[in-house]
């Protein structure tokens, strides 16, 4: 076999020397330490879809699923992904797109965005006789939402030996992205029939992808599809997940003033900055009623001094983030005349999760609407938002304040006099 090994090595060398090579690449040398992935194929349909990765040698793969948004995660040992730039953007059946990369030293991960609830079947490894390449096939089968939810919940506490690794990974800050409205609640409606719920959902998905790609955060969404989620439930989801930051995405509309343009960042307060902000909060707070749901309960009652302090500290962080965000967004997008305002939004009422609400622009402005629908604009703005989030957490770290301080304070029972 020496001549065959030499041939393979020559081919690998050629691949490394010609980075622009776009066709199928030669398989890496069998004696190489690293595992190289050289191709990815999708096949099948909406009931069952297969993702096949071509590797230079066999690997052990472990899969699990996650909800909000629906994803399948495939953990692998470190893999050098030599796939084309478009590899993960193809869409087929149950697979909406997929991302891959180094997840931790020595560990790579493929994250598959699912078009709907699906289970991962037995992962197969087959060696291709003609060149020794290894085909790793990951099958997805459509399942009911309930079964998927159970599988996602079950895959949360990892088996014992993995628990430590998981625990370490879970130290990353959790960012909760909240796409406004959804389902029976369309939010604002533009003249041409464009709906706020769709605009903000597309934006939120793009932001989630950007944050996940950075590998710095755990990222969740309050809604992962076109579904109605009550305002109080959005707050509950953020608190229950112990989110470190909550970013709500909206787009406003004032049909009587089509000239009004630009983005505004809101933080929560009992007292609104101005009448305009108070009116907007009132409009957004009607989301539950608009969707045909109960108005839900009011804000949690603040009864003791520790909770009061927690709320004050949290609001300080919310305002700090709003200012950072303003600094990052200002150069890349049109801002309103007063870009940071306060008002009593129901969705900003977590006493222990720094929260902001971004009104991206006005659906009633022709120019804003054009921007809101432009993929280039969206890429620029989500990039700047991701940068602001990075600065926010970097700043918290240098302040020496553990991310969960506020929450612990909130959990301490008040001392009786
Ligand atoms: Zn809205």
mmCIF file of C-alpha atoms and ligand atoms in Angstrom:
data_model
loop_
_atom_site.group_PDB
_atom_site.id
_atom_site.type_symbol
_atom_site.label_atom_id
_atom_site.label_comp_id
_atom_site.label_asym_id
_atom_site.label_seq_id
_atom_site.Cartn_x
_atom_site.Cartn_y
_atom_site.Cartn_z
ATOM 1 C CA UNK A 1 0.000 0.000 0.000
ATOM 2 C CA UNK A 2 2.938 2.457 0.129
ATOM 3 C CA UNK A 3 2.236 3.898 -3.350
ATOM 4 C CA UNK A 4 -1.421 4.400 -2.474
ATOM 5 C CA UNK A 5 -0.452 6.214 0.734
ATOM 6 C CA UNK A 6 1.919 8.426 -1.261
ATOM 7 C CA UNK A 7 -0.805 9.200 -3.780
ATOM 8 C CA UNK A 8 -3.202 10.196 -1.013
ATOM 9 C CA UNK A 9 -0.544 12.362 0.633
ATOM 10 C CA UNK A 10 0.194 14.087 -2.673
ATOM 11 C CA UNK A 11 -3.496 14.757 -3.192
ATOM 12 C CA UNK A 12 -3.857 16.162 0.322
ATOM 13 C CA UNK A 13 -0.851 18.406 -0.206
ATOM 14 C CA UNK A 14 -2.391 19.656 -3.442
ATOM 15 C CA UNK A 15 -5.616 20.469 -1.600
ATOM 16 C CA UNK A 16 -3.733 22.425 1.038
ATOM 17 C CA UNK A 17 -1.686 24.294 -1.546
ATOM 18 C CA UNK A 18 -4.718 25.229 -3.624
ATOM 19 C CA UNK A 19 -7.163 26.666 -1.146
ATOM 20 C CA UNK A 20 -9.390 27.920 -3.934
ATOM 21 C CA UNK A 21 -10.025 24.369 -5.076
ATOM 22 C CA UNK A 22 -13.793 24.125 -5.271
ATOM 23 C CA UNK A 23 -14.448 20.649 -6.656
ATOM 24 C CA UNK A 24 -14.493 17.494 -4.566
ATOM 25 C CA UNK A 25 -11.336 17.399 -2.496
ATOM 26 C CA UNK A 26 -9.106 14.385 -2.003
ATOM 27 C CA UNK A 27 -9.452 12.482 1.223
ATOM 28 C CA UNK A 28 -6.836 13.265 3.872
ATOM 29 C CA UNK A 29 -4.028 10.859 4.556
ATOM 30 C CA UNK A 30 -5.065 7.935 6.747
ATOM 31 C CA UNK A 31 -2.182 8.519 9.140
ATOM 32 C CA UNK A 32 -3.064 12.156 9.701
ATOM 33 C CA UNK A 33 -4.001 13.006 13.299
ATOM 34 C CA UNK A 34 -6.861 15.223 12.278
ATOM 35 C CA UNK A 35 -10.137 14.087 10.868
ATOM 36 C CA UNK A 36 -11.043 16.087 7.775
ATOM 37 C CA UNK A 37 -14.611 16.565 6.504
ATOM 38 C CA UNK A 38 -14.603 17.168 2.759
ATOM 39 C CA UNK A 39 -18.225 17.004 1.659
ATOM 40 C CA UNK A 40 -21.767 17.203 2.980
ATOM 41 C CA UNK A 41 -24.857 15.933 1.177
ATOM 42 C CA UNK A 42 -28.544 16.179 1.969
ATOM 43 C CA UNK A 43 -31.127 13.742 0.632
ATOM 44 C CA UNK A 44 -34.752 12.805 1.265
ATOM 45 C CA UNK A 45 -37.895 14.788 1.931
ATOM 46 C CA UNK A 46 -40.190 16.202 4.587
ATOM 47 C CA UNK A 47 -40.835 12.839 6.300
ATOM 48 C CA UNK A 48 -37.218 11.702 6.456
ATOM 49 C CA UNK A 49 -33.991 13.484 5.555
ATOM 50 C CA UNK A 50 -30.405 12.232 5.623
ATOM 51 C CA UNK A 51 -27.293 14.317 6.137
ATOM 52 C CA UNK A 52 -24.148 12.535 4.953
ATOM 53 C CA UNK A 53 -20.713 13.903 5.829
ATOM 54 C CA UNK A 54 -17.669 12.536 4.001
ATOM 55 C CA UNK A 55 -14.749 12.157 6.415
ATOM 56 C CA UNK A 56 -11.121 11.092 6.155
ATOM 57 C CA UNK A 57 -11.559 8.517 8.918
ATOM 58 C CA UNK A 58 -14.225 7.105 11.221
ATOM 59 C CA UNK A 59 -15.343 9.080 14.256
ATOM 60 C CA UNK A 60 -17.702 8.545 17.170
ATOM 61 C CA UNK A 61 -20.762 10.752 16.876
ATOM 62 C CA UNK A 62 -23.411 11.508 19.491
ATOM 63 C CA UNK A 63 -26.649 13.315 18.743
ATOM 64 C CA UNK A 64 -29.312 15.058 20.773
ATOM 65 C CA UNK A 65 -32.138 17.487 20.066
ATOM 66 C CA UNK A 66 -33.010 20.919 21.451
ATOM 67 C CA UNK A 67 -36.172 23.014 21.374
ATOM 68 C CA UNK A 68 -36.683 26.778 20.776
ATOM 69 C CA UNK A 69 -35.569 26.778 18.059
ATOM 70 C CA UNK A 70 -35.814 23.129 16.980
ATOM 71 C CA UNK A 71 -32.305 21.839 16.467
ATOM 72 C CA UNK A 72 -30.346 18.611 16.354
ATOM 73 C CA UNK A 73 -26.806 18.692 17.670
ATOM 74 C CA UNK A 74 -24.171 16.183 16.592
ATOM 75 C CA UNK A 75 -21.086 16.047 18.781
ATOM 76 C CA UNK A 76 -17.878 14.786 17.211
ATOM 77 C CA UNK A 77 -14.212 14.694 18.085
ATOM 78 C CA UNK A 78 -12.252 17.584 16.550
ATOM 79 C CA UNK A 79 -12.934 17.705 12.810
ATOM 80 C CA UNK A 80 -11.275 19.998 10.290
ATOM 81 C CA UNK A 81 -14.241 21.060 8.153
ATOM 82 C CA UNK A 82 -13.135 21.697 4.573
ATOM 83 C CA UNK A 83 -16.623 22.266 3.219
ATOM 84 C CA UNK A 84 -17.545 24.959 0.740
ATOM 85 C CA UNK A 85 -19.031 28.215 2.009
ATOM 86 C CA UNK A 86 -22.497 27.217 0.806
ATOM 87 C CA UNK A 87 -22.435 23.749 2.369
ATOM 88 C CA UNK A 88 -24.633 24.540 5.361
ATOM 89 C CA UNK A 89 -27.060 26.813 3.559
ATOM 90 C CA UNK A 90 -28.758 24.176 1.468
ATOM 91 C CA UNK A 91 -32.261 23.293 2.520
ATOM 92 C CA UNK A 92 -33.765 19.831 2.167
ATOM 93 C CA UNK A 93 -36.791 18.269 3.837
ATOM 94 C CA UNK A 94 -36.411 18.430 7.596
ATOM 95 C CA UNK A 95 -33.069 20.242 7.411
ATOM 96 C CA UNK A 96 -33.388 24.000 7.128
ATOM 97 C CA UNK A 97 -29.664 24.693 7.333
ATOM 98 C CA UNK A 98 -26.702 23.552 9.384
ATOM 99 C CA UNK A 99 -23.579 25.017 10.989
ATOM 100 C CA UNK A 100 -20.410 23.318 12.059
ATOM 101 C CA UNK A 101 -17.222 24.161 13.824
ATOM 102 C CA UNK A 102 -15.057 23.727 16.861
ATOM 103 C CA UNK A 103 -17.168 23.702 19.997
ATOM 104 C CA UNK A 104 -14.416 23.203 22.581
ATOM 105 C CA UNK A 105 -10.789 22.059 22.373
ATOM 106 C CA UNK A 106 -10.842 18.615 20.802
ATOM 107 C CA UNK A 107 -14.570 18.720 20.170
ATOM 108 C CA UNK A 108 -16.462 19.695 17.058
ATOM 109 C CA UNK A 109 -20.150 20.101 16.621
ATOM 110 C CA UNK A 110 -22.716 20.156 13.824
ATOM 111 C CA UNK A 111 -25.871 22.101 14.653
ATOM 112 C CA UNK A 112 -28.780 21.325 12.357
ATOM 113 C CA UNK A 113 -31.678 23.790 12.211
ATOM 114 C CA UNK A 114 -34.747 21.637 11.801
ATOM 115 C CA UNK A 115 -37.771 22.652 9.756
ATOM 116 C CA UNK A 116 -39.933 20.981 12.417
ATOM 117 C CA UNK A 117 -39.801 18.417 15.217
ATOM 118 C CA UNK A 118 -37.646 15.447 14.202
ATOM 119 C CA UNK A 119 -35.765 12.611 15.822
ATOM 120 C CA UNK A 120 -32.230 11.533 15.006
ATOM 121 C CA UNK A 121 -32.036 7.847 14.052
ATOM 122 C CA UNK A 122 -29.028 5.546 14.314
ATOM 123 C CA UNK A 123 -25.936 7.246 12.910
ATOM 124 C CA UNK A 124 -24.192 5.016 10.351
ATOM 125 C CA UNK A 125 -20.554 4.870 9.353
ATOM 126 C CA UNK A 126 -19.643 3.236 6.043
ATOM 127 C CA UNK A 127 -16.204 3.109 4.434
ATOM 128 C CA UNK A 128 -16.234 3.807 0.710
ATOM 129 C CA UNK A 129 -14.138 1.070 -0.941
ATOM 130 C CA UNK A 130 -12.790 3.125 -3.842
ATOM 131 C CA UNK A 131 -10.892 5.737 -1.778
ATOM 132 C CA UNK A 132 -11.252 4.752 1.879
ATOM 133 C CA UNK A 133 -13.393 7.798 2.671
ATOM 134 C CA UNK A 134 -15.817 7.371 5.549
ATOM 135 C CA UNK A 135 -19.465 8.296 5.032
ATOM 136 C CA UNK A 136 -21.141 9.374 8.248
ATOM 137 C CA UNK A 137 -24.912 9.336 7.720
ATOM 138 C CA UNK A 138 -27.248 11.081 10.160
ATOM 139 C CA UNK A 139 -30.926 10.284 9.544
ATOM 140 C CA UNK A 140 -33.750 12.595 10.670
ATOM 141 C CA UNK A 141 -37.342 11.451 10.954
ATOM 142 C CA UNK A 142 -40.368 13.658 11.402
ATOM 143 C CA UNK A 143 -41.983 13.217 14.838
ATOM 144 C CA UNK A 144 -44.849 14.796 16.758
ATOM 145 C CA UNK A 145 -44.166 17.956 18.765
ATOM 146 C CA UNK A 146 -44.856 16.193 22.071
ATOM 147 C CA UNK A 147 -42.365 13.387 21.369
ATOM 148 C CA UNK A 148 -39.771 15.952 20.305
ATOM 149 C CA UNK A 149 -40.316 18.005 23.440
ATOM 150 C CA UNK A 150 -39.805 14.888 25.572
ATOM 151 C CA UNK A 151 -36.640 13.972 23.689
ATOM 152 C CA UNK A 152 -35.294 17.530 24.077
ATOM 153 C CA UNK A 153 -36.040 17.501 27.811
ATOM 154 C CA UNK A 154 -34.481 14.039 28.201
ATOM 155 C CA UNK A 155 -31.286 15.030 26.392
ATOM 156 C CA UNK A 156 -30.736 17.950 28.740
ATOM 157 C CA UNK A 157 -28.987 16.282 31.684
ATOM 158 C CA UNK A 158 -26.168 14.543 29.830
ATOM 159 C CA UNK A 159 -25.073 11.065 30.887
ATOM 160 C CA UNK A 160 -22.757 11.065 33.883
ATOM 161 C CA UNK A 161 -19.302 11.111 32.241
ATOM 162 C CA UNK A 162 -20.350 13.973 29.954
ATOM 163 C CA UNK A 163 -21.944 15.994 32.745
ATOM 164 C CA UNK A 164 -18.757 17.830 33.684
ATOM 165 C CA UNK A 165 -18.135 18.929 30.119
ATOM 166 C CA UNK A 166 -21.752 20.030 29.783
ATOM 167 C CA UNK A 167 -21.577 21.926 33.055
ATOM 168 C CA UNK A 168 -18.491 23.770 31.858
ATOM 169 C CA UNK A 169 -20.173 24.652 28.545
ATOM 170 C CA UNK A 170 -23.210 25.906 30.413
ATOM 171 C CA UNK A 171 -21.166 28.637 32.077
ATOM 172 C CA UNK A 172 -21.517 30.672 28.902
ATOM 173 C CA UNK A 173 -24.012 33.527 29.290
ATOM 174 C CA UNK A 174 -27.529 32.795 28.111
ATOM 175 C CA UNK A 175 -29.067 35.290 25.708
ATOM 176 C CA UNK A 176 -32.827 35.120 25.175
ATOM 177 C CA UNK A 177 -33.987 36.600 21.876
ATOM 178 C CA UNK A 178 -37.632 37.578 21.773
ATOM 179 C CA UNK A 179 -39.234 38.026 18.356
ATOM 180 C CA UNK A 180 -42.306 40.159 18.982
ATOM 181 C CA UNK A 181 -45.869 39.000 18.252
ATOM 182 C CA UNK A 182 -46.552 35.813 16.234
ATOM 183 C CA UNK A 183 -49.367 33.464 15.333
ATOM 184 C CA UNK A 184 -52.719 35.131 15.780
ATOM 185 C CA UNK A 185 -51.012 38.415 16.697
ATOM 186 C CA UNK A 186 -49.475 39.971 13.549
ATOM 187 C CA UNK A 187 -48.219 43.132 15.295
ATOM 188 C CA UNK A 188 -48.030 46.206 13.077
ATOM 189 C CA UNK A 189 -49.093 45.843 9.437
ATOM 190 C CA UNK A 190 -47.444 47.772 6.595
ATOM 191 C CA UNK A 191 -49.371 49.237 3.668
ATOM 192 C CA UNK A 192 -48.346 46.392 1.327
ATOM 193 C CA UNK A 193 -49.445 43.776 3.867
ATOM 194 C CA UNK A 194 -46.003 43.084 5.343
ATOM 195 C CA UNK A 195 -46.432 41.939 8.953
ATOM 196 C CA UNK A 196 -44.316 43.000 11.917
ATOM 197 C CA UNK A 197 -44.338 39.424 13.264
ATOM 198 C CA UNK A 198 -42.615 38.144 10.080
ATOM 199 C CA UNK A 199 -40.077 40.972 9.812
ATOM 200 C CA UNK A 200 -38.991 40.638 13.439
ATOM 201 C CA UNK A 201 -38.891 36.838 13.331
ATOM 202 C CA UNK A 202 -36.540 36.825 10.326
ATOM 203 C CA UNK A 203 -34.356 39.378 12.050
ATOM 204 C CA UNK A 204 -34.349 37.418 15.327
ATOM 205 C CA UNK A 205 -33.355 34.182 13.548
ATOM 206 C CA UNK A 206 -30.486 35.943 11.839
ATOM 207 C CA UNK A 207 -29.335 37.403 15.177
ATOM 208 C CA UNK A 208 -29.530 33.975 16.862
ATOM 209 C CA UNK A 209 -27.408 32.444 14.104
ATOM 210 C CA UNK A 210 -24.813 35.186 14.479
ATOM 211 C CA UNK A 211 -24.623 34.779 18.261
ATOM 212 C CA UNK A 212 -24.425 30.978 18.046
ATOM 213 C CA UNK A 213 -21.674 31.155 15.445
ATOM 214 C CA UNK A 214 -19.564 33.174 17.854
ATOM 215 C CA UNK A 215 -19.651 30.240 20.267
ATOM 216 C CA UNK A 216 -19.711 32.673 23.195
ATOM 217 C CA UNK A 217 -23.284 32.228 24.340
ATOM 218 C CA UNK A 218 -26.116 29.874 24.847
ATOM 219 C CA UNK A 219 -28.919 31.356 22.792
ATOM 220 C CA UNK A 220 -32.649 30.719 23.060
ATOM 221 C CA UNK A 221 -35.747 32.199 21.502
ATOM 222 C CA UNK A 222 -39.093 32.858 23.164
ATOM 223 C CA UNK A 223 -40.737 31.698 19.954
ATOM 224 C CA UNK A 224 -39.119 29.544 17.279
ATOM 225 C CA UNK A 225 -41.897 29.708 14.732
ATOM 226 C CA UNK A 226 -44.993 31.686 13.804
ATOM 227 C CA UNK A 227 -46.822 31.092 17.061
ATOM 228 C CA UNK A 228 -48.510 33.293 19.619
ATOM 229 C CA UNK A 229 -46.671 33.539 22.971
ATOM 230 C CA UNK A 230 -48.276 35.683 25.713
ATOM 231 C CA UNK A 231 -46.150 38.548 27.036
ATOM 232 C CA UNK A 232 -46.019 37.153 30.577
ATOM 233 C CA UNK A 233 -44.890 33.797 29.153
ATOM 234 C CA UNK A 234 -41.963 35.503 27.384
ATOM 235 C CA UNK A 235 -40.879 36.996 30.700
ATOM 236 C CA UNK A 236 -41.365 33.645 32.431
ATOM 237 C CA UNK A 237 -39.266 31.826 29.806
ATOM 238 C CA UNK A 238 -36.375 34.262 30.287
ATOM 239 C CA UNK A 239 -36.484 34.010 34.064
ATOM 240 C CA UNK A 240 -36.891 30.249 34.116
ATOM 241 C CA UNK A 241 -33.923 29.802 31.779
ATOM 242 C CA UNK A 242 -31.952 32.188 34.049
ATOM 243 C CA UNK A 243 -31.194 34.341 31.024
ATOM 244 C CA UNK A 244 -28.374 36.858 31.398
ATOM 245 C CA UNK A 245 -29.820 39.170 28.762
ATOM 246 C CA UNK A 246 -33.215 39.542 27.100
ATOM 247 C CA UNK A 247 -33.512 41.300 23.745
ATOM 248 C CA UNK A 248 -36.986 41.855 22.350
ATOM 249 C CA UNK A 249 -37.283 42.726 18.648
ATOM 250 C CA UNK A 250 -40.141 44.821 17.270
ATOM 251 C CA UNK A 251 -40.950 47.263 14.476
ATOM 252 C CA UNK A 252 -43.362 50.118 14.952
ATOM 253 C CA UNK A 253 -45.847 51.814 12.650
ATOM 254 C CA UNK A 254 -47.520 55.223 12.656
ATOM 255 C CA UNK A 255 -49.714 55.404 9.580
ATOM 256 C CA UNK A 256 -50.539 59.062 10.249
ATOM 257 C CA UNK A 257 -46.836 60.032 10.093
ATOM 258 C CA UNK A 258 -45.119 58.150 7.239
ATOM 259 C CA UNK A 259 -42.111 60.493 7.502
ATOM 260 C CA UNK A 260 -41.180 59.217 10.985
ATOM 261 C CA UNK A 261 -38.187 56.882 10.742
ATOM 262 C CA UNK A 262 -35.483 55.139 12.705
ATOM 263 C CA UNK A 263 -34.746 52.713 15.498
ATOM 264 C CA UNK A 264 -35.408 53.241 19.205
ATOM 265 C CA UNK A 265 -34.126 51.185 22.127
ATOM 266 C CA UNK A 266 -36.463 50.928 25.112
ATOM 267 C CA UNK A 267 -35.794 49.890 28.676
ATOM 268 C CA UNK A 268 -38.456 49.239 31.277
ATOM 269 C CA UNK A 269 -39.702 51.846 33.709
ATOM 270 C CA UNK A 270 -42.933 52.677 35.490
ATOM 271 C CA UNK A 271 -42.569 56.191 34.191
ATOM 272 C CA UNK A 272 -42.385 56.699 30.421
ATOM 273 C CA UNK A 273 -39.832 59.111 28.914
ATOM 274 C CA UNK A 274 -42.598 60.838 26.965
ATOM 275 C CA UNK A 275 -46.232 60.451 25.946
ATOM 276 C CA UNK A 276 -45.202 58.871 22.638
ATOM 277 C CA UNK A 277 -43.296 56.078 24.435
ATOM 278 C CA UNK A 278 -46.168 55.536 26.852
ATOM 279 C CA UNK A 279 -48.545 55.145 23.909
ATOM 280 C CA UNK A 280 -46.230 52.721 22.142
ATOM 281 C CA UNK A 281 -45.881 50.570 25.285
ATOM 282 C CA UNK A 282 -49.654 50.564 25.564
ATOM 283 C CA UNK A 283 -49.931 49.372 21.941
ATOM 284 C CA UNK A 284 -47.340 46.625 22.416
ATOM 285 C CA UNK A 285 -48.914 45.604 25.726
ATOM 286 C CA UNK A 286 -52.165 44.897 23.903
ATOM 287 C CA UNK A 287 -50.503 41.976 22.061
ATOM 288 C CA UNK A 288 -52.203 39.356 24.239
ATOM 289 C CA UNK A 289 -55.612 40.870 23.755
ATOM 290 C CA UNK A 290 -54.996 41.255 20.008
ATOM 291 C CA UNK A 291 -54.217 37.558 19.775
ATOM 292 C CA UNK A 292 -57.431 36.644 21.530
ATOM 293 C CA UNK A 293 -55.750 35.648 24.784
ATOM 294 C CA UNK A 294 -56.153 36.779 28.345
ATOM 295 C CA UNK A 295 -54.377 39.985 29.260
ATOM 296 C CA UNK A 296 -52.536 37.854 31.846
ATOM 297 C CA UNK A 297 -51.300 38.857 35.240
ATOM 298 C CA UNK A 298 -49.664 42.187 36.045
ATOM 299 C CA UNK A 299 -46.026 42.723 36.993
ATOM 300 C CA UNK A 300 -44.729 40.716 39.956
ATOM 301 C CA UNK A 301 -45.284 42.563 43.192
ATOM 302 C CA UNK A 302 -42.031 43.931 44.639
ATOM 303 C CA UNK A 303 -42.387 43.380 48.364
ATOM 304 C CA UNK A 304 -38.966 43.499 49.948
ATOM 305 C CA UNK A 305 -35.847 45.603 49.863
ATOM 306 C CA UNK A 306 -33.639 42.902 48.330
ATOM 307 C CA UNK A 307 -35.976 42.513 45.370
ATOM 308 C CA UNK A 308 -36.120 46.276 45.062
ATOM 309 C CA UNK A 309 -32.312 46.440 44.987
ATOM 310 C CA UNK A 310 -32.181 43.607 42.453
ATOM 311 C CA UNK A 311 -34.622 45.395 40.201
ATOM 312 C CA UNK A 312 -32.642 48.617 40.485
ATOM 313 C CA UNK A 313 -29.377 46.822 39.692
ATOM 314 C CA UNK A 314 -30.980 44.982 36.773
ATOM 315 C CA UNK A 315 -32.345 48.228 35.352
ATOM 316 C CA UNK A 316 -28.871 49.713 35.609
ATOM 317 C CA UNK A 317 -27.552 46.849 33.477
ATOM 318 C CA UNK A 318 -30.445 47.209 31.034
ATOM 319 C CA UNK A 319 -29.669 50.908 30.558
ATOM 320 C CA UNK A 320 -25.951 50.159 30.243
ATOM 321 C CA UNK A 321 -26.682 47.663 27.504
ATOM 322 C CA UNK A 322 -29.069 50.087 25.790
ATOM 323 C CA UNK A 323 -26.275 52.679 25.624
ATOM 324 C CA UNK A 324 -23.761 50.150 24.286
ATOM 325 C CA UNK A 325 -26.296 49.018 21.711
ATOM 326 C CA UNK A 326 -26.952 52.605 20.683
ATOM 327 C CA UNK A 327 -23.227 53.122 20.161
ATOM 328 C CA UNK A 328 -23.003 50.080 17.904
ATOM 329 C CA UNK A 329 -26.213 50.650 15.944
ATOM 330 C CA UNK A 330 -25.776 54.360 15.324
ATOM 331 C CA UNK A 331 -23.161 53.941 12.561
ATOM 332 C CA UNK A 332 -25.064 51.196 10.706
ATOM 333 C CA UNK A 333 -28.674 52.286 10.815
ATOM 334 C CA UNK A 334 -31.086 55.188 10.994
ATOM 335 C CA UNK A 335 -31.874 56.046 14.640
ATOM 336 C CA UNK A 336 -34.948 57.948 15.830
ATOM 337 C CA UNK A 337 -34.665 61.471 17.288
ATOM 338 C CA UNK A 338 -34.393 60.131 20.846
ATOM 339 C CA UNK A 339 -32.906 56.655 20.430
ATOM 340 C CA UNK A 340 -33.003 55.505 24.083
ATOM 341 C CA UNK A 341 -36.305 55.815 25.902
ATOM 342 C CA UNK A 342 -38.105 54.231 28.818
ATOM 343 C CA UNK A 343 -41.660 52.971 29.117
ATOM 344 C CA UNK A 344 -43.756 50.365 30.899
ATOM 345 C CA UNK A 345 -43.517 47.445 28.467
ATOM 346 C CA UNK A 346 -44.892 44.253 29.996
ATOM 347 C CA UNK A 347 -42.189 42.227 28.287
ATOM 348 C CA UNK A 348 -39.467 44.241 30.071
ATOM 349 C CA UNK A 349 -40.674 43.437 33.560
ATOM 350 C CA UNK A 350 -38.243 40.708 34.654
ATOM 351 C CA UNK A 351 -36.856 41.952 37.968
ATOM 352 C CA UNK A 352 -33.672 39.902 37.494
ATOM 353 C CA UNK A 353 -32.942 39.742 33.740
ATOM 354 C CA UNK A 354 -31.454 42.824 32.024
ATOM 355 C CA UNK A 355 -33.935 43.489 29.242
ATOM 356 C CA UNK A 356 -34.245 45.822 26.282
ATOM 357 C CA UNK A 357 -36.791 46.175 23.512
ATOM 358 C CA UNK A 358 -35.588 47.358 20.117
ATOM 359 C CA UNK A 359 -38.029 48.937 17.689
ATOM 360 C CA UNK A 360 -36.035 48.413 14.489
ATOM 361 C CA UNK A 361 -37.864 51.074 12.521
ATOM 362 C CA UNK A 362 -41.263 51.996 11.151
ATOM 363 C CA UNK A 363 -43.267 49.811 8.818
ATOM 364 C CA UNK A 364 -45.170 53.005 7.969
ATOM 365 C CA UNK A 365 -42.017 54.571 6.486
ATOM 366 C CA UNK A 366 -41.336 53.480 2.914
ATOM 367 C CA UNK A 367 -37.580 53.786 3.398
ATOM 368 C CA UNK A 368 -37.542 51.945 6.740
ATOM 369 C CA UNK A 369 -39.686 49.168 5.274
ATOM 370 C CA UNK A 370 -37.247 48.746 2.385
ATOM 371 C CA UNK A 371 -34.342 48.470 4.819
ATOM 372 C CA UNK A 372 -36.187 46.066 7.101
ATOM 373 C CA UNK A 373 -36.623 43.722 4.137
ATOM 374 C CA UNK A 374 -33.036 43.961 2.876
ATOM 375 C CA UNK A 375 -30.759 40.987 3.709
ATOM 376 C CA UNK A 376 -27.660 43.256 3.545
ATOM 377 C CA UNK A 377 -29.150 45.692 6.048
ATOM 378 C CA UNK A 378 -30.134 42.842 8.325
ATOM 379 C CA UNK A 379 -26.649 41.294 8.197
ATOM 380 C CA UNK A 380 -25.053 44.631 9.142
ATOM 381 C CA UNK A 381 -27.437 45.367 11.995
ATOM 382 C CA UNK A 382 -27.386 41.860 13.511
ATOM 383 C CA UNK A 383 -23.571 42.022 13.338
ATOM 384 C CA UNK A 384 -23.561 45.283 15.300
ATOM 385 C CA UNK A 385 -26.031 43.884 17.823
ATOM 386 C CA UNK A 386 -23.824 40.838 18.337
ATOM 387 C CA UNK A 387 -20.889 43.196 18.900
ATOM 388 C CA UNK A 388 -22.884 45.166 21.514
ATOM 389 C CA UNK A 389 -23.781 41.923 23.298
ATOM 390 C CA UNK A 390 -20.115 40.931 23.301
ATOM 391 C CA UNK A 391 -19.149 44.311 24.819
ATOM 392 C CA UNK A 392 -21.908 44.041 27.416
ATOM 393 C CA UNK A 393 -20.636 40.716 28.733
ATOM 394 C CA UNK A 394 -16.983 41.754 28.472
ATOM 395 C CA UNK A 395 -17.801 44.791 30.591
ATOM 396 C CA UNK A 396 -19.612 42.698 33.187
ATOM 397 C CA UNK A 397 -16.615 40.393 33.430
ATOM 398 C CA UNK A 398 -14.169 43.267 34.016
ATOM 399 C CA UNK A 399 -16.464 44.708 36.686
ATOM 400 C CA UNK A 400 -15.804 41.459 38.532
ATOM 401 C CA UNK A 401 -19.487 40.949 38.941
ATOM 402 C CA UNK A 402 -20.576 37.364 38.473
ATOM 403 C CA UNK A 403 -23.357 37.285 35.957
ATOM 404 C CA UNK A 404 -25.755 35.626 38.394
ATOM 405 C CA UNK A 405 -25.216 37.997 41.365
ATOM 406 C CA UNK A 406 -28.560 39.677 40.986
ATOM 407 C CA UNK A 407 -30.375 36.376 40.810
ATOM 408 C CA UNK A 408 -28.754 35.059 43.963
ATOM 409 C CA UNK A 409 -29.667 38.231 45.805
ATOM 410 C CA UNK A 410 -33.237 37.791 44.639
ATOM 411 C CA UNK A 411 -33.291 34.232 45.913
ATOM 412 C CA UNK A 412 -32.220 35.148 49.451
ATOM 413 C CA UNK A 413 -35.171 35.275 51.836
ATOM 414 C CA UNK A 414 -35.659 38.652 53.531
ATOM 415 C CA UNK A 415 -34.324 38.808 57.092
ATOM 416 C CA UNK A 416 -37.174 39.245 59.536
ATOM 417 C CA UNK A 417 -36.794 42.244 61.861
HETATM 418 ZN ZN1 LIG B 1 -44.373 45.126 18.204
#
